[in-house]
Short mmCIF file of C-alpha atoms and ligand atoms in Angstrom, two decimals:
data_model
loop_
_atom_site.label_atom_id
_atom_site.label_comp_id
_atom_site.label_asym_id
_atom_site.label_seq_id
_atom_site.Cartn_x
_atom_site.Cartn_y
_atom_site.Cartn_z
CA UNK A 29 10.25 -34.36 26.73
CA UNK A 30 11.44 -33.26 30.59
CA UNK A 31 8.04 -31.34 30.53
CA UNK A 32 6.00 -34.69 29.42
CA UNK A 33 8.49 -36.80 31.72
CA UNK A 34 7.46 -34.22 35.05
CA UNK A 35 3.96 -34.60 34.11
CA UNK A 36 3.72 -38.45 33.82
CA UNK A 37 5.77 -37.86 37.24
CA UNK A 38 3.64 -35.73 39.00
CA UNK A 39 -0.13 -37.56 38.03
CA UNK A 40 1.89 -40.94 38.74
CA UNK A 41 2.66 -39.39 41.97
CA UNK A 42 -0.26 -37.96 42.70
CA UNK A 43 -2.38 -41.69 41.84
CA UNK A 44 -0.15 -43.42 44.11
CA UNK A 45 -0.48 -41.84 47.15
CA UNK A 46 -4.54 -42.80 46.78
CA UNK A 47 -4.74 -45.47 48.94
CA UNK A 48 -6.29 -48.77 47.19
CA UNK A 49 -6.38 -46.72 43.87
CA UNK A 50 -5.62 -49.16 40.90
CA UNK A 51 -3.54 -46.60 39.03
CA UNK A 52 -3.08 -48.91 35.82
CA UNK A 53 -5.66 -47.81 33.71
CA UNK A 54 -4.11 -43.95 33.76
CA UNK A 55 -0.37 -45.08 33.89
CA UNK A 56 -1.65 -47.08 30.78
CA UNK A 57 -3.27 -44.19 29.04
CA UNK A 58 -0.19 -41.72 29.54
CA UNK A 59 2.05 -44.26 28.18
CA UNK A 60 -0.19 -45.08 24.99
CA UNK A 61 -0.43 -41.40 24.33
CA UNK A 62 3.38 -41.15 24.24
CA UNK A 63 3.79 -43.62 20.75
CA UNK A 64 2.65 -44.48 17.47
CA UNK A 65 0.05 -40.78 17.06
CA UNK A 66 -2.73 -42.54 19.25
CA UNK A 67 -4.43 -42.31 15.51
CA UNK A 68 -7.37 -44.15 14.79
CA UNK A 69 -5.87 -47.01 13.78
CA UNK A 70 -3.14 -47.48 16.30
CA UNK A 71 -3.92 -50.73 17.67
CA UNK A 72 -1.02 -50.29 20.45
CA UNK A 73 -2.55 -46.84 21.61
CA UNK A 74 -5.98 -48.61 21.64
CA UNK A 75 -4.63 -51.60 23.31
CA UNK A 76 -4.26 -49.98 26.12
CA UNK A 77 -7.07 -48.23 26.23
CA UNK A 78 -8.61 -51.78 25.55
CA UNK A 79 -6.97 -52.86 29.00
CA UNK A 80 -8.05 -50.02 31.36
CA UNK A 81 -11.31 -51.83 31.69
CA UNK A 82 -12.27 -55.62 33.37
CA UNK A 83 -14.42 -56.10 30.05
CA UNK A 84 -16.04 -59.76 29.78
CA UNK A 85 -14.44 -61.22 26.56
CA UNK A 86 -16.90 -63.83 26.25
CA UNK A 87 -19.07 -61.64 24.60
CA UNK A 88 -18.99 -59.15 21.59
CA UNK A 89 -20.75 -56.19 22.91
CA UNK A 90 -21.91 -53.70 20.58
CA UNK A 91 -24.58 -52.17 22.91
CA UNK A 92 -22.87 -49.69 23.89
CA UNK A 93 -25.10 -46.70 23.57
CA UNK A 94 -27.65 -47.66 26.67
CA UNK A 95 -25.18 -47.73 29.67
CA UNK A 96 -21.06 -48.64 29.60
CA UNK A 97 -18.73 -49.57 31.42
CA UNK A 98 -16.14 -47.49 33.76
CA UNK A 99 -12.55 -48.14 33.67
CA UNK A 100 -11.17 -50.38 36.25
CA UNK A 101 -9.32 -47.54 38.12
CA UNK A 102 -12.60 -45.29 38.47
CA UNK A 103 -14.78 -48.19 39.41
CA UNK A 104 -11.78 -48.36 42.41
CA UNK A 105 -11.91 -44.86 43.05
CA UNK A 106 -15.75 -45.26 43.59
CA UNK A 107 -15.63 -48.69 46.14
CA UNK A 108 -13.13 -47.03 48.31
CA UNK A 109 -14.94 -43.74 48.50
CA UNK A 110 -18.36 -46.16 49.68
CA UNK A 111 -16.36 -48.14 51.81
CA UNK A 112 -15.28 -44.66 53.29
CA UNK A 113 -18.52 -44.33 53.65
CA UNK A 114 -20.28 -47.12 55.07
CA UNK A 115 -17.63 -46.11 57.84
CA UNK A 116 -19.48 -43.48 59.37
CA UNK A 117 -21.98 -42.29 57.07
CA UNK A 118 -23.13 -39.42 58.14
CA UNK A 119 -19.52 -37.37 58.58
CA UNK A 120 -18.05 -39.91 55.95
CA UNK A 121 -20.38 -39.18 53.65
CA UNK A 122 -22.41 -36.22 54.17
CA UNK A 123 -19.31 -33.89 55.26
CA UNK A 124 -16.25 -35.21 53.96
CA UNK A 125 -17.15 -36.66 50.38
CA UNK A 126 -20.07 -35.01 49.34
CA UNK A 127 -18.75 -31.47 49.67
CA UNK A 128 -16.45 -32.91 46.98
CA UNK A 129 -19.50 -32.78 44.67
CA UNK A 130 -18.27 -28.87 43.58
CA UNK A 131 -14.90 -29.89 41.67
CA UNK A 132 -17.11 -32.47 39.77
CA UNK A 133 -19.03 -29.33 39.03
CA UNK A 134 -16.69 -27.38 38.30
CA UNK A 135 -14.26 -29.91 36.16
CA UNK A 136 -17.67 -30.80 34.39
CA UNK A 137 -18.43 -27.02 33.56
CA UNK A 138 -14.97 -26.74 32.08
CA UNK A 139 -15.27 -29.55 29.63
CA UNK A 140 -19.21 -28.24 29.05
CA UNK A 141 -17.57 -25.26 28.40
CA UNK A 142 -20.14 -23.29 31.01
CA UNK A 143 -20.45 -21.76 34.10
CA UNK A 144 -19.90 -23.82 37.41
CA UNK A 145 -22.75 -22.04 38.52
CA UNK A 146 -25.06 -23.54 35.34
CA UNK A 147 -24.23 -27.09 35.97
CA UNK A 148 -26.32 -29.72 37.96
CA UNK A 149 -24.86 -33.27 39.02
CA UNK A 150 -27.75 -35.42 38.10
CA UNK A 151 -28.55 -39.44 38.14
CA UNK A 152 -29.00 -40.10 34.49
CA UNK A 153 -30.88 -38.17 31.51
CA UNK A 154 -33.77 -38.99 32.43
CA UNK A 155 -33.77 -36.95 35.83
CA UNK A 156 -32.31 -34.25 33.73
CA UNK A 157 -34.77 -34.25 30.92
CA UNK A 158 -37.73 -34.94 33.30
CA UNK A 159 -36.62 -31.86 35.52
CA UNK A 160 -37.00 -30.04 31.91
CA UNK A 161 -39.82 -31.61 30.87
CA UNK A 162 -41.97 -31.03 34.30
CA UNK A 163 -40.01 -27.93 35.44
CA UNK A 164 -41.43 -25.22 33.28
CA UNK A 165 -44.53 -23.57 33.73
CA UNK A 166 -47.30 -24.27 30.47
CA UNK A 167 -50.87 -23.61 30.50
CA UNK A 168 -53.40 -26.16 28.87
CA UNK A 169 -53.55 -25.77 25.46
CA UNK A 170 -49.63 -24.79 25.14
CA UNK A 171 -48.13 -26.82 22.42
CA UNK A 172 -45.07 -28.61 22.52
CA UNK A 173 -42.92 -29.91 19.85
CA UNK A 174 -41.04 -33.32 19.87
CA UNK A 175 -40.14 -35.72 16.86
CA UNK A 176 -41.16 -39.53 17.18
CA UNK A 177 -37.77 -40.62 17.06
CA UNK A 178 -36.91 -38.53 20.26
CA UNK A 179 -36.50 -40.89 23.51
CA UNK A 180 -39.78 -42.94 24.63
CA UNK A 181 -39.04 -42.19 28.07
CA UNK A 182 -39.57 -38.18 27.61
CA UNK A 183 -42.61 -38.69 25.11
CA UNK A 184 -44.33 -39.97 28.04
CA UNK A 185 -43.34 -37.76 30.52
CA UNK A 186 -44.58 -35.02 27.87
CA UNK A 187 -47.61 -37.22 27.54
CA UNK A 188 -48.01 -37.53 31.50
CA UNK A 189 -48.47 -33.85 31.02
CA UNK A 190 -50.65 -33.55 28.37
CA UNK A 191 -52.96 -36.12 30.41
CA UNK A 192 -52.71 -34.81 33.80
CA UNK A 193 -52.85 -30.67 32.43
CA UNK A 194 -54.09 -30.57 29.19
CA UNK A 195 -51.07 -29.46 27.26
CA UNK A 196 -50.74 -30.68 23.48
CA UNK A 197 -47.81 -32.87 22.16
CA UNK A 198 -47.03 -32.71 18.49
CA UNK A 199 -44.84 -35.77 17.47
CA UNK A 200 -42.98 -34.34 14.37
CA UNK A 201 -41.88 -37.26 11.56
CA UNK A 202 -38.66 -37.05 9.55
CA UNK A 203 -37.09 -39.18 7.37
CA UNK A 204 -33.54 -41.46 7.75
CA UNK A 205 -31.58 -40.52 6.58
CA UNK A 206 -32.32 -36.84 6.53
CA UNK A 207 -31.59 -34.98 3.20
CA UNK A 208 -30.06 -32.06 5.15
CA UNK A 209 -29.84 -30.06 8.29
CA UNK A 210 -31.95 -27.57 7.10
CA UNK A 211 -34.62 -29.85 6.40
CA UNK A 212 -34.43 -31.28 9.66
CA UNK A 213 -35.46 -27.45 11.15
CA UNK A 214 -37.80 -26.73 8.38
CA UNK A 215 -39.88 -30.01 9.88
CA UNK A 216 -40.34 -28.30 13.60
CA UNK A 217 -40.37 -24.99 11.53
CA UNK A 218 -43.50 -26.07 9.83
CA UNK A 219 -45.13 -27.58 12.75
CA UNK A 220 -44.97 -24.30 14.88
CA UNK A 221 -48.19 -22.90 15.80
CA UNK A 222 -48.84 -19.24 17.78
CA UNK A 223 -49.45 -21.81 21.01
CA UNK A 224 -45.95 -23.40 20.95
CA UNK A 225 -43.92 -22.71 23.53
CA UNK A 226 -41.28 -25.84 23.89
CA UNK A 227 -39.20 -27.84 21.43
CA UNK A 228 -37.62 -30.66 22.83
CA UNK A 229 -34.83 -32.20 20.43
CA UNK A 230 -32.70 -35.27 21.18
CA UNK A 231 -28.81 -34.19 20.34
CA UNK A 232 -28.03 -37.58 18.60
CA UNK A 233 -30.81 -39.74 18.04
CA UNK A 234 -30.66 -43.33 19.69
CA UNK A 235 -32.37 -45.33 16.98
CA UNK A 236 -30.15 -44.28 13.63
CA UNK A 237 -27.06 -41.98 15.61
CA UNK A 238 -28.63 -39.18 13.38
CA UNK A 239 -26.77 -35.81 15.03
CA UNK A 240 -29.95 -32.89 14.84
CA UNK A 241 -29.31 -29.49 13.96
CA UNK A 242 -29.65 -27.90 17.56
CA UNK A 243 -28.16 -24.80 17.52
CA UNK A 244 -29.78 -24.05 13.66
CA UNK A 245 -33.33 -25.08 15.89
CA UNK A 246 -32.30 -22.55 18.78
CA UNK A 247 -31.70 -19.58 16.34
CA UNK A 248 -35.01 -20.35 14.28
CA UNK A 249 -37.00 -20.63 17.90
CA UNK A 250 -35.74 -18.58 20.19
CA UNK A 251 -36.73 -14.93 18.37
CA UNK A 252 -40.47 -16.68 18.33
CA UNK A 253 -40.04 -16.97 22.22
CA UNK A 254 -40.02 -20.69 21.93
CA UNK A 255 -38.17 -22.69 24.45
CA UNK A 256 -35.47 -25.09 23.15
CA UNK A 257 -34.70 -28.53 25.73
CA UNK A 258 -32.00 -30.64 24.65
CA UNK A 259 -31.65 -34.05 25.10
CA UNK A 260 -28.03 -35.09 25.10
CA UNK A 261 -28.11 -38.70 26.92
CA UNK A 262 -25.85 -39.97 23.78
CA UNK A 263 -24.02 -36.61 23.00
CA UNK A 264 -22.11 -35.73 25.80
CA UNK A 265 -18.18 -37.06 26.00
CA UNK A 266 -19.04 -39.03 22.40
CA UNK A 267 -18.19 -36.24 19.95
CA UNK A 268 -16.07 -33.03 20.52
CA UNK A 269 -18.75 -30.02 20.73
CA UNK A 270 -19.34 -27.32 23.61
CA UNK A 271 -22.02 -25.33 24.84
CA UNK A 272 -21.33 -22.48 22.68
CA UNK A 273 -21.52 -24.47 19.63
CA UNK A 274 -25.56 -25.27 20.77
CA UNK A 275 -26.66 -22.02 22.64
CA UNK A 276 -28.89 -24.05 24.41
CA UNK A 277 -30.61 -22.66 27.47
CA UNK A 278 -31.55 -26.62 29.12
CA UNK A 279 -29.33 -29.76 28.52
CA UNK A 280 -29.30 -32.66 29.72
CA UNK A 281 -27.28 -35.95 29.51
CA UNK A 282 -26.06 -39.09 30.89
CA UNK A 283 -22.27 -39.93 32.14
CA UNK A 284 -22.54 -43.39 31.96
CA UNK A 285 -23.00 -43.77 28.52
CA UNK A 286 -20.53 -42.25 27.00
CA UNK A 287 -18.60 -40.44 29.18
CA UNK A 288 -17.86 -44.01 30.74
CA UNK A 289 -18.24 -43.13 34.44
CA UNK A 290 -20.41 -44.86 36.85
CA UNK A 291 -23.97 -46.26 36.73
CA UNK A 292 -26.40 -43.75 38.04
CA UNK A 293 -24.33 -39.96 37.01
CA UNK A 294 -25.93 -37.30 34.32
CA UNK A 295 -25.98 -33.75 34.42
CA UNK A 296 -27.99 -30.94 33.88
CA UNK A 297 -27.41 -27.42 31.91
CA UNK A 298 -29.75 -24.70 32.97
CA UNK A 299 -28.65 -20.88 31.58
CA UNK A 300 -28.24 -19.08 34.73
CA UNK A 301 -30.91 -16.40 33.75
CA UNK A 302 -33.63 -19.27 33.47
CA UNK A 303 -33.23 -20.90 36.70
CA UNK A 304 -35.86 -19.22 38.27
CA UNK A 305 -38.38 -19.88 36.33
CA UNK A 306 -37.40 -23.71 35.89
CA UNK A 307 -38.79 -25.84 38.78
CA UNK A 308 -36.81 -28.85 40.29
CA UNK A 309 -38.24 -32.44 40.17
CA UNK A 310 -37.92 -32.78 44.11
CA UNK A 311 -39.33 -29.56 45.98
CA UNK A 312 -36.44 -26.74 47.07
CA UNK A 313 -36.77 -23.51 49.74
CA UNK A 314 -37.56 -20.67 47.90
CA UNK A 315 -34.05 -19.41 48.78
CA UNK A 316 -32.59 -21.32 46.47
CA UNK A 317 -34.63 -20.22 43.27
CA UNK A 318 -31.84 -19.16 41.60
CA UNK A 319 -29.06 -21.34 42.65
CA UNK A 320 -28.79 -24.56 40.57
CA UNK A 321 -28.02 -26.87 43.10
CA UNK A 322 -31.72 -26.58 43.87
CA UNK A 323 -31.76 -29.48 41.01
CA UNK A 324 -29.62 -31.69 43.58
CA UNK A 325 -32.42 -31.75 46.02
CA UNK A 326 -33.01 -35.26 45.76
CA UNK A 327 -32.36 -36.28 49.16
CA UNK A 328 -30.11 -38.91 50.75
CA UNK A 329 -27.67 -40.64 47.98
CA UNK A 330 -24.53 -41.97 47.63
CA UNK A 331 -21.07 -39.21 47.33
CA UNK A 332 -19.06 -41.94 45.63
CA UNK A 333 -21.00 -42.59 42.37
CA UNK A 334 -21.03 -38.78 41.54
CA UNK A 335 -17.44 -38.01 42.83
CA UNK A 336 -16.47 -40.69 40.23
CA UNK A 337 -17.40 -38.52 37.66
CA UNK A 338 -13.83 -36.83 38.40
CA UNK A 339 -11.67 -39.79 37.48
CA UNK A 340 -13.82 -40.61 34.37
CA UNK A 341 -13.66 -37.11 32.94
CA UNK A 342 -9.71 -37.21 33.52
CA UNK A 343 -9.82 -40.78 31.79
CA UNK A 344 -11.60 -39.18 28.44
CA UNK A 345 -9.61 -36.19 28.54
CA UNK A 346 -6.61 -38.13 28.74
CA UNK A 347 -7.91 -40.09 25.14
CA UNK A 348 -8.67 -36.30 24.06
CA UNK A 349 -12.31 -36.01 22.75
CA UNK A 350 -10.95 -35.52 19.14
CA UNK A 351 -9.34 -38.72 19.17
CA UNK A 352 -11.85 -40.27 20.66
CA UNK A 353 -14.36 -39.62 17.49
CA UNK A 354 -12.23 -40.60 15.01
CA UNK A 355 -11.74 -44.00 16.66
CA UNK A 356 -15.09 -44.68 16.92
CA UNK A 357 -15.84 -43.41 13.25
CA UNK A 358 -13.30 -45.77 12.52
CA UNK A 359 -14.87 -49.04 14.19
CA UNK A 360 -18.07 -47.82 13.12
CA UNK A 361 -16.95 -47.30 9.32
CA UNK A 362 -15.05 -50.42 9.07
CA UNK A 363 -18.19 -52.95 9.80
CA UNK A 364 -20.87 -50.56 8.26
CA UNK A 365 -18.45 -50.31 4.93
CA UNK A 366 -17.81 -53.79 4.93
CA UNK A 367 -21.30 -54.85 5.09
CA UNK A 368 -22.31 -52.19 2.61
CA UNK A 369 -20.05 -53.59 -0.42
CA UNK A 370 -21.16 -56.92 0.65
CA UNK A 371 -24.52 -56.31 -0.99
CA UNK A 372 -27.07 -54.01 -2.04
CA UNK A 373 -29.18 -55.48 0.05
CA UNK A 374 -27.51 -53.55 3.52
CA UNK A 375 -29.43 -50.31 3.66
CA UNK A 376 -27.59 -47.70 6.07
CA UNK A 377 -29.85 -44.87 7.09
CA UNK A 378 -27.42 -43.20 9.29
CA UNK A 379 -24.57 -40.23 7.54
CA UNK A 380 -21.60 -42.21 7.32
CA UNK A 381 -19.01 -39.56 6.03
CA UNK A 382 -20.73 -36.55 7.33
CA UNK A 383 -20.67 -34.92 10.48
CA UNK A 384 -23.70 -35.76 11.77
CA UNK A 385 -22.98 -39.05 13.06
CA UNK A 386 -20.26 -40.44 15.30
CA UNK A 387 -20.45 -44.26 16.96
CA UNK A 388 -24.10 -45.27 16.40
CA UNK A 389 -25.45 -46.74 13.56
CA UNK A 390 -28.69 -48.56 12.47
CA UNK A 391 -28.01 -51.48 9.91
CA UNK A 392 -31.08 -53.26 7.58
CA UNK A 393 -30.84 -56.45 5.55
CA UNK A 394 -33.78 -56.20 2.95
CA UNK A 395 -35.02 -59.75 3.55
CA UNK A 396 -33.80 -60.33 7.10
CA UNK A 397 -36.28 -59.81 10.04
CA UNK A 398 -33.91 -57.75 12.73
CA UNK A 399 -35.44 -59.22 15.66
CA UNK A 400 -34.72 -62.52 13.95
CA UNK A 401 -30.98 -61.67 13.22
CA UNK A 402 -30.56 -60.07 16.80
CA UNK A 403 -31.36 -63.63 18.49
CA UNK A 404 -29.35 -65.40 16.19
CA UNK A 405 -26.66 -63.17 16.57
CA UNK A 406 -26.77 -63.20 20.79
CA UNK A 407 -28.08 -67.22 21.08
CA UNK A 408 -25.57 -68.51 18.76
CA UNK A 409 -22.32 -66.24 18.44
CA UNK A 410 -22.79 -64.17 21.53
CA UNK A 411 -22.69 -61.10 19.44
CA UNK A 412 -24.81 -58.06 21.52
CA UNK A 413 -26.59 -55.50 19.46
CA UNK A 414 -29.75 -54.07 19.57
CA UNK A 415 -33.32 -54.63 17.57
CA UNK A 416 -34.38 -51.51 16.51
CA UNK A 417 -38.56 -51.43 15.31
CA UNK A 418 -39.57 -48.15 14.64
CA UNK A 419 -43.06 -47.68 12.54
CA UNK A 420 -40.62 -46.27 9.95
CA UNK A 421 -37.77 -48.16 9.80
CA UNK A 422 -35.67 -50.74 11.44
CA UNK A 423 -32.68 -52.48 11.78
CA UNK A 424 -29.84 -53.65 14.60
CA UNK A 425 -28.28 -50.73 16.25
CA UNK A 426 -24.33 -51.25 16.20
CA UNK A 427 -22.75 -48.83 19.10
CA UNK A 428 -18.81 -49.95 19.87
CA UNK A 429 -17.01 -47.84 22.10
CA UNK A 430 -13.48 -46.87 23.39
CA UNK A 431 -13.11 -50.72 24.46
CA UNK A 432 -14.59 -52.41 21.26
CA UNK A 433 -11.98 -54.79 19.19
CA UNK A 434 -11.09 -54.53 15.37
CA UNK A 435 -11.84 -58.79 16.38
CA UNK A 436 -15.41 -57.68 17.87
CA UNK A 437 -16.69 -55.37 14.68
CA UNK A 438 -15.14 -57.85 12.38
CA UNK A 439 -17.19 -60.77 13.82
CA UNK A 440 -19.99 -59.15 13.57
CA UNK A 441 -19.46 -58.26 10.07
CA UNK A 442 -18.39 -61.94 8.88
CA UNK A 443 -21.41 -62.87 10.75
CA UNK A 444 -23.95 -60.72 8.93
CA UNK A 445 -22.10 -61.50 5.71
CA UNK A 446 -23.15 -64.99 6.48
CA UNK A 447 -26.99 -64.77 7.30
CA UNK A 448 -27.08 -62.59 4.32
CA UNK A 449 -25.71 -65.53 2.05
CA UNK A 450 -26.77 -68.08 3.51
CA UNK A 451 -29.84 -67.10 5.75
CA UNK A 452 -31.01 -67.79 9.27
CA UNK A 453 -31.59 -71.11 10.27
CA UNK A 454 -35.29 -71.59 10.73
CA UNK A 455 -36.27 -71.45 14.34
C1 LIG B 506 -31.95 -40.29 23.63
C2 LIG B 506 -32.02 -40.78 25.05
N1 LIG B 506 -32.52 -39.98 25.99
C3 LIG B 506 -32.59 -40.36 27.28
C4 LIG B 506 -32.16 -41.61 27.67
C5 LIG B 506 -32.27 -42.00 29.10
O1 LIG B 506 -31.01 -42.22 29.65
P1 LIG B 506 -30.89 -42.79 31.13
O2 LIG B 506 -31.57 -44.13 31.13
O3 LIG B 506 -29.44 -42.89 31.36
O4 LIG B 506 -31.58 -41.86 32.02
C6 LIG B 506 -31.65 -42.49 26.73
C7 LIG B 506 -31.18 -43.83 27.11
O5 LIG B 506 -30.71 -44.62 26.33
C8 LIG B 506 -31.58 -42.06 25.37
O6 LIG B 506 -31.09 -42.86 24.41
#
């Protein structure tokens, strides 16, 4: 208790003496952690989780796999580091904040569970994955092996490549929901050829939340000299893993998705022995071959957004990445179950009850068009998902987060429950 008591002292301490820094949200999150377990169903602990962010009530949102909000306090931290900025930019900015950029690396690194020296601050995933993507050295005719569930953004970019240089793209199929991990790697296994030299795998898939086998694909590729990239725009900050679990030698990933920091902040893992031969996106001197800052060459951008990353990662590991999960298993679980024993016509693909899945999940109503059901659901009851049409399946995609209501995923549930009795209204 005096331990807990000098620690809730000295980060209350520590916040106050910020100037402008709207301490709430972290005062908040200390205090919730101190009663009633923080469990997945403590609506006090998640009440005041609920509060840390300026969320517009007026709508349900349950998009919240693209891009998320940041809590209140970290939003703060971010203004008053621009207006610092916009003071005198270039000492302001250039030699004051931005030098601050290494204890986001390094705080990131820690909770990657890497070395500071592996670990890029990017913009998003996509600068991340395209540094991947266009970074490594292939010859025409090299094959490359994706799935066509993996992000459209980095099938093009793949496909930029096969058009401009002659390389071959192999868009694997599998089905949802998959009957095990193993046939998940038997899929790429099978569409290996002596000419493949890149997998690229998406960590959890955006369409069902389906979490892929990655380090099972590393093991099987990497004795066949097969490179492994990993895109982890949805992993990162939403389910407890580390580096080690993967053995990945390229990651990438988004941090304001789920790792709830500011618009415009990803990262990039590169294994410090591959550097080298990994190009960045934006040219670097030669000197820098081997240092992975050479991926931050991206020329004049704002300190604040990625210094942000700093509160935001102290925000989630406040929650605790652990409890984090089961929460949103929880919220998930309680509208997909729900919807599930209200008839057999609610088809699930995504592994409820397994470990492969965590917040995202792709619902189908056998006689309900989901581009039909999305508009009624956002026109009428303000209710934001997502249409999912995929030549193989479809359905709304259902992401709450850390924020979400046991009143948001219940709506949305009653609501369902009510097109599916009573259907939509004709347009
Ligand atoms: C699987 C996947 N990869 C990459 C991205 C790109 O992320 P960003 O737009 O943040 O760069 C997304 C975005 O939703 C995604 O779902």
């Amino acid at each position: 208790m005096a331990s807990r008591r000098a620690f809730v002292s000295s980060v209350l301490g520590a916040s106050a003496a910020l100037p402008a820094f709207r301490s709430d949200a972290l005062r908040r999150a200390i205090k919730a952690s101190g009663r009633g377990g923080g469990g997945p169903d403590d609506e006090s602990y998640w009440g005041e989780i609920q509060r840390a962010f300026d969320s517009d009530r007026t709508m349900v949102n349950l998009n919240n796999g693209g891009v998320c909000p940041t809590p209140t306090h970290v939003l703060e931290a971010m203004i008053r580091d621009l207006r610092f900025s916009n003071e005198l930019p270039v000492n302001h900015m250039w030699s004051v904040l931005e030098p601050r950029i290494e204890s986001v690396r390094r705080e990131l690194a820690r909770d990657f569970g890497c070395d500071p020296e592996e670990m890029a601050i990017t913009r998003n995933a996509s600068e991340a994955n395209e540094t991947m993507i266009f970074g490594l050295d292939l010859k025409r005719g090299d094959e490359v092996i994706s799935t066509n569930q993996n992000y459209p953004r980095m099938l093009t970019s793949w496909d930029q490549r096969a058009r401009r240089e002659g390389i071959v793209l192999k868009q694997i199929s599998f089905k949802v929901p998959p009957p095990s991990p193993e046939y998940l790697v038997e899929q790429f296994r099978a569409a290996i050829t002596p000419r493949t030299r890149v997998i690229e795998v998406t960590h959890i898939t955006n369409l069902t939340g389906q979490i892929m086998p990655v380090r099972q694909l590393v093991e099987m590729a990497r004795p066949l000299g097969i490179e492994v990239m990993v895109d982890g725009a949805h992993a990162y900050a939403h389910f407890p893993f580390a580096h080690a679990d993967l053995g990945c030698d390229y990651y990438g990933t988004s941090l304001h998705k789920w790792l709830l920091a500011p618009v415009g902040t990803g990262f990039l893992y590169v294994r410090k022995d591959k550097q080298k031969s990994l190009w960045p996106l934006m040219a670097a001197p030669k000197e820098m071959d081997e240092n992975v800052r050479k991926y931050e060459e991206i020329g004049t951008h704002p300190a604040a957004n990625h210094n942000a990353i700093a509160a935001a990662l102290a925000f989630h590991r406040s929650i605790g990445a652990e409890r984090k999960i089961a929460r949103l298993r929880y919220l998930r679980d309680r509208w997909a179950k729900r919807l599930l024993a209200t008839s057999d016509r609610v088809w699930i693909p995504t592994q409820l009850d397994t470990p492969y899945s965590g917040a995202i999940a792709l619902v189908s109503v056998a006689g309900l068009d989901p581009v039909k059901l999305y508009s009624w659901l956002l026109g009428t009851h303000r209710i934001q998902t997502v249409a999912i049409v995929h030549p193989e399946f479809s359905g709304l995609r259902i992401t709450p987060n850390v924020f979400t209501t046991l009143d948001d995923v219940d709506l949305f549930a009653d609501k369902v429950g009510e097109a599916i009795k009573k259907g939509l209204p004709a347009a």
